[in-house]
Structures are given as C-alpha cells and as structure tokens.
Short mmCIF file of N, CA and C in Angstrom, two decimals:
data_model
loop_
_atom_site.label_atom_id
_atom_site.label_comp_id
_atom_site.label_asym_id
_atom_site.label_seq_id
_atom_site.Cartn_x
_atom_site.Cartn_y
_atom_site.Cartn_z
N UNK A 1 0.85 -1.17 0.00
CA UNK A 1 0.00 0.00 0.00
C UNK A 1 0.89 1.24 0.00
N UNK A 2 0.77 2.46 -0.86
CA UNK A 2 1.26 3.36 -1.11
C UNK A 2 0.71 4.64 0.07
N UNK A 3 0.72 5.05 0.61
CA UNK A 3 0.19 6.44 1.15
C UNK A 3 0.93 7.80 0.08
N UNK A 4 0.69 8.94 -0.02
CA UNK A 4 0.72 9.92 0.06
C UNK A 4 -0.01 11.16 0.51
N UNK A 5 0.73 11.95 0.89
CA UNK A 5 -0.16 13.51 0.95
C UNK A 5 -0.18 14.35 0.25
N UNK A 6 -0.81 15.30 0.16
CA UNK A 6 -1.41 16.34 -0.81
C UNK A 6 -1.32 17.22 0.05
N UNK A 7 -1.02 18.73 -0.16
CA UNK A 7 -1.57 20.10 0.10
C UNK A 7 -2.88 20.79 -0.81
N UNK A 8 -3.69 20.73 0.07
CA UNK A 8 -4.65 21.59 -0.81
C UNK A 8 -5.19 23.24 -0.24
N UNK A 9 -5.20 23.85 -1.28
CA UNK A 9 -5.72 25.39 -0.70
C UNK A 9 -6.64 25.32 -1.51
N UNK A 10 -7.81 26.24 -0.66
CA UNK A 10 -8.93 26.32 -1.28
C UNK A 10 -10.52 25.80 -0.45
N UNK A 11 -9.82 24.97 0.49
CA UNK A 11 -10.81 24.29 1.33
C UNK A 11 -11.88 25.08 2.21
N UNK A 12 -12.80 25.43 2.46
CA UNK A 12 -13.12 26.08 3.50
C UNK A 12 -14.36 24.90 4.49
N UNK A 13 -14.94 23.76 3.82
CA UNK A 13 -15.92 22.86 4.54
C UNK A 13 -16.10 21.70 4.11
N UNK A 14 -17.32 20.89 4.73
CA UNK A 14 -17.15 19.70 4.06
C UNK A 14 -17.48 19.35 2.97
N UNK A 15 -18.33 20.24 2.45
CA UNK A 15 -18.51 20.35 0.63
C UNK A 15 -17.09 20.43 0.15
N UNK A 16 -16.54 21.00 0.70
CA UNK A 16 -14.94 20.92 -0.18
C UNK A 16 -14.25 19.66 0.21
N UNK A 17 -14.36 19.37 0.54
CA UNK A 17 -14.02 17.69 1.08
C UNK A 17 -14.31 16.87 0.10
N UNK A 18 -15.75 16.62 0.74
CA UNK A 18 -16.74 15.77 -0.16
C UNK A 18 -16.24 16.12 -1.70
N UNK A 19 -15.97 17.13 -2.29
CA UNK A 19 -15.84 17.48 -3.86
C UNK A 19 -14.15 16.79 -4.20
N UNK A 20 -13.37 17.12 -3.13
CA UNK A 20 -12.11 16.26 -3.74
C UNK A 20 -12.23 15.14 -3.31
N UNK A 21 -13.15 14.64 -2.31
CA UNK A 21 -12.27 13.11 -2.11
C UNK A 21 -13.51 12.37 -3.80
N UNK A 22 -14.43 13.19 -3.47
CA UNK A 22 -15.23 12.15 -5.07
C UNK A 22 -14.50 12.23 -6.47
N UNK A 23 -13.35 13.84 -6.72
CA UNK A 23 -12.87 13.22 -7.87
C UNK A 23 -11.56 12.31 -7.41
N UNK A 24 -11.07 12.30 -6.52
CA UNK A 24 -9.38 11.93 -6.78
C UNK A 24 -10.04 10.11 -6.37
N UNK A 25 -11.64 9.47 -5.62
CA UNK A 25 -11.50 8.24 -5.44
C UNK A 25 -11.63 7.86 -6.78
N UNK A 26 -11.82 8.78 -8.03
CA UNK A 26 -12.14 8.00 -9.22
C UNK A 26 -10.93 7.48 -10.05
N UNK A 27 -9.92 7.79 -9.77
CA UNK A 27 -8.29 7.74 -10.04
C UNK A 27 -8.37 6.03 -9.88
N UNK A 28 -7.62 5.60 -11.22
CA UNK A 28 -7.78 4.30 -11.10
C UNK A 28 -6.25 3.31 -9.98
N UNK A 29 -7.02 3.20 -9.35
CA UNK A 29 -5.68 2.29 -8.68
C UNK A 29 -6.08 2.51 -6.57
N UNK A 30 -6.99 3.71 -7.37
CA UNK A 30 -7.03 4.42 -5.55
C UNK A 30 -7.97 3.89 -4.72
N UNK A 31 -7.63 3.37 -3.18
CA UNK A 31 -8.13 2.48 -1.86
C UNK A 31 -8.89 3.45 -1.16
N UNK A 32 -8.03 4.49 -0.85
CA UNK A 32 -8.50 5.22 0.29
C UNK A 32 -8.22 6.52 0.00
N UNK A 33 -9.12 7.62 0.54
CA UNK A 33 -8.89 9.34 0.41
C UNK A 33 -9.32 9.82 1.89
N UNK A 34 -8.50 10.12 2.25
CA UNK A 34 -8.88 11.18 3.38
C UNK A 34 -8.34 12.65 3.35
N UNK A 35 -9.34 13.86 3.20
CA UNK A 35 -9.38 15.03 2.81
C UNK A 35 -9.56 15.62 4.49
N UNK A 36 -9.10 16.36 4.59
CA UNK A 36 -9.39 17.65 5.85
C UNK A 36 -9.41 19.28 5.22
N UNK A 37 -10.08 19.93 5.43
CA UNK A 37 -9.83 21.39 4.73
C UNK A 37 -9.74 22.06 5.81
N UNK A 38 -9.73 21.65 7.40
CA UNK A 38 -9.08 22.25 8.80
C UNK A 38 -8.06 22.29 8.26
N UNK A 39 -7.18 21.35 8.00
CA UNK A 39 -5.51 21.30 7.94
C UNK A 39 -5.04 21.42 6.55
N UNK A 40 -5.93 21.18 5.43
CA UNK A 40 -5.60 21.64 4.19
C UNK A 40 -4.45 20.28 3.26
N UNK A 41 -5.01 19.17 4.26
CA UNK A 41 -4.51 17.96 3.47
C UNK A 41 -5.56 17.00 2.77
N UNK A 42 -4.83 15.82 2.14
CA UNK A 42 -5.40 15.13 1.24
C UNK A 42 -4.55 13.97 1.42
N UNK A 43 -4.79 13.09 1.86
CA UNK A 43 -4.12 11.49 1.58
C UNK A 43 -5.03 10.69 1.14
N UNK A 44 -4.00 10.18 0.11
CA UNK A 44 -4.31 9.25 -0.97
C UNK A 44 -3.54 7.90 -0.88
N UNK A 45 -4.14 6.71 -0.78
CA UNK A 45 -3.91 5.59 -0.04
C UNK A 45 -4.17 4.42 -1.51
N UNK A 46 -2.95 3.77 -1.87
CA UNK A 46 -3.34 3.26 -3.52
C UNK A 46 -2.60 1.92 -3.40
N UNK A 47 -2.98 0.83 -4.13
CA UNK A 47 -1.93 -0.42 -3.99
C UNK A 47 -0.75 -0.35 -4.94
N UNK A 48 -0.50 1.00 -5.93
CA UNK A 48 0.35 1.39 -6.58
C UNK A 48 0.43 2.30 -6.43
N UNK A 49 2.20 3.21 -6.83
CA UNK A 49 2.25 4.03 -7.11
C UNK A 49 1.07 4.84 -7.93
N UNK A 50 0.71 6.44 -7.25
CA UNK A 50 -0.50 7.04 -8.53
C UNK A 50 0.49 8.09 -8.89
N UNK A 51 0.46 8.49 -10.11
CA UNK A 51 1.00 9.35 -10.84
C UNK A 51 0.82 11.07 -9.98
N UNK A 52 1.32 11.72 -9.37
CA UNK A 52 0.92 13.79 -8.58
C UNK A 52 0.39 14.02 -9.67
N UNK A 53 0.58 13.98 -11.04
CA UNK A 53 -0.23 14.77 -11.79
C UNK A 53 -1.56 14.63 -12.01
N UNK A 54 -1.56 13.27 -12.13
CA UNK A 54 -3.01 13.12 -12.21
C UNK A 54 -3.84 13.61 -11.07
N UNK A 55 -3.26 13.25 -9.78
CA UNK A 55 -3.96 13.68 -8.26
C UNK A 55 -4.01 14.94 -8.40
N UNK A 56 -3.46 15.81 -8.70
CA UNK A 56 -3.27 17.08 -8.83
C UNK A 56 -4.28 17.43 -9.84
N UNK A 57 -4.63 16.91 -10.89
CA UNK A 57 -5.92 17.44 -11.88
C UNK A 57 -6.81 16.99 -11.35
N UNK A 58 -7.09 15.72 -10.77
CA UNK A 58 -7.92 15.96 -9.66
C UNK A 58 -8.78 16.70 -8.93
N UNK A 59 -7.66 17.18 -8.36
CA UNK A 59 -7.90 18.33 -6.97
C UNK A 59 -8.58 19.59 -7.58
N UNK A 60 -7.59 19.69 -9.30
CA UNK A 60 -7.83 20.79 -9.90
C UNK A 60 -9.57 20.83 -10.55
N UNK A 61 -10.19 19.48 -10.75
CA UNK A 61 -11.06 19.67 -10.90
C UNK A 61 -11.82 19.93 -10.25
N UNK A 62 -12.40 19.27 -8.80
CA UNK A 62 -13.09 19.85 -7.96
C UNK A 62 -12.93 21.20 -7.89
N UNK A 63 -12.03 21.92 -8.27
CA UNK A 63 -11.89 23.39 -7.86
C UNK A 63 -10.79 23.62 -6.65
N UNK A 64 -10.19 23.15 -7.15
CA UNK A 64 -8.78 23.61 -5.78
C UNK A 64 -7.48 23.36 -6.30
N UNK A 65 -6.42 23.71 -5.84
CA UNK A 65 -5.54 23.71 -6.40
C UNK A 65 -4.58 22.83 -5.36
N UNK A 66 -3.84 21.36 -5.57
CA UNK A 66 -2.87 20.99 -4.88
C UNK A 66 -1.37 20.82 -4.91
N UNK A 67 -0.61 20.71 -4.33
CA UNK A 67 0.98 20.12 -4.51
C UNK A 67 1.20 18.77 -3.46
N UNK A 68 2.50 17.95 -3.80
CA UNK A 68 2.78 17.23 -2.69
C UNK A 68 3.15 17.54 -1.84
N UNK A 69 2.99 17.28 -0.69
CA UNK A 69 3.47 17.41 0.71
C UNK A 69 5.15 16.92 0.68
#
C-alpha cells in the first residue's frame, strides 16, 4: 500500500471535502482518500504508485488547487 499527501488550498468545509475526495477516489488504482480542509490535506492511499499529476488534476477539478506534501 502506497500512502501519500497532498496540500490543498482552497478548502473552507465539508462540501470541499466531499468534492475532492469524489474526484481523486475516481483515479484508477485508488483504496483510500482522506481530505481535511481544517488542515488543508489530502491522503491518498493506492496499492500502486499514482501518478501527482493526475492527483493534482484531480484536486484541480473539484476546484482547488494541490501540490505534494
């Protein structure tokens, strides 16, 4: 199992939550998402390596903008 984190800005509730963890669980390969927009993270939990860019268009689609931690 892979973990990573994400920085995300942009968060202010759980609608913003809810909006990234539904696009980045659609990322093929991905187990687990846990989003906080208190702390402005994103872990992404995969049985492979996932590509930042893709996680990152992602993020970008919901409307937020991320980097890796």
């Amino acid at each position: 199992m892979t973990s990573t984190t994400y920085l995300v800005t942009g968060m202010t509730c759980g609608h913003c939550e809810r909006a990234v963890t539904q696009e980045v669980s659609e990322l093929a390969g991905v187990e687990r998402v846990a989003v906080s927009a208190e702390t402005g993270t994103l872990v992404v939990e995969s049985g492979t390596p996932l590509d930042d860019a893709a996680v990152i268009a992602a993020v970008d689609e919901a409307g937020y903008a991320a980097t890796r931690a």
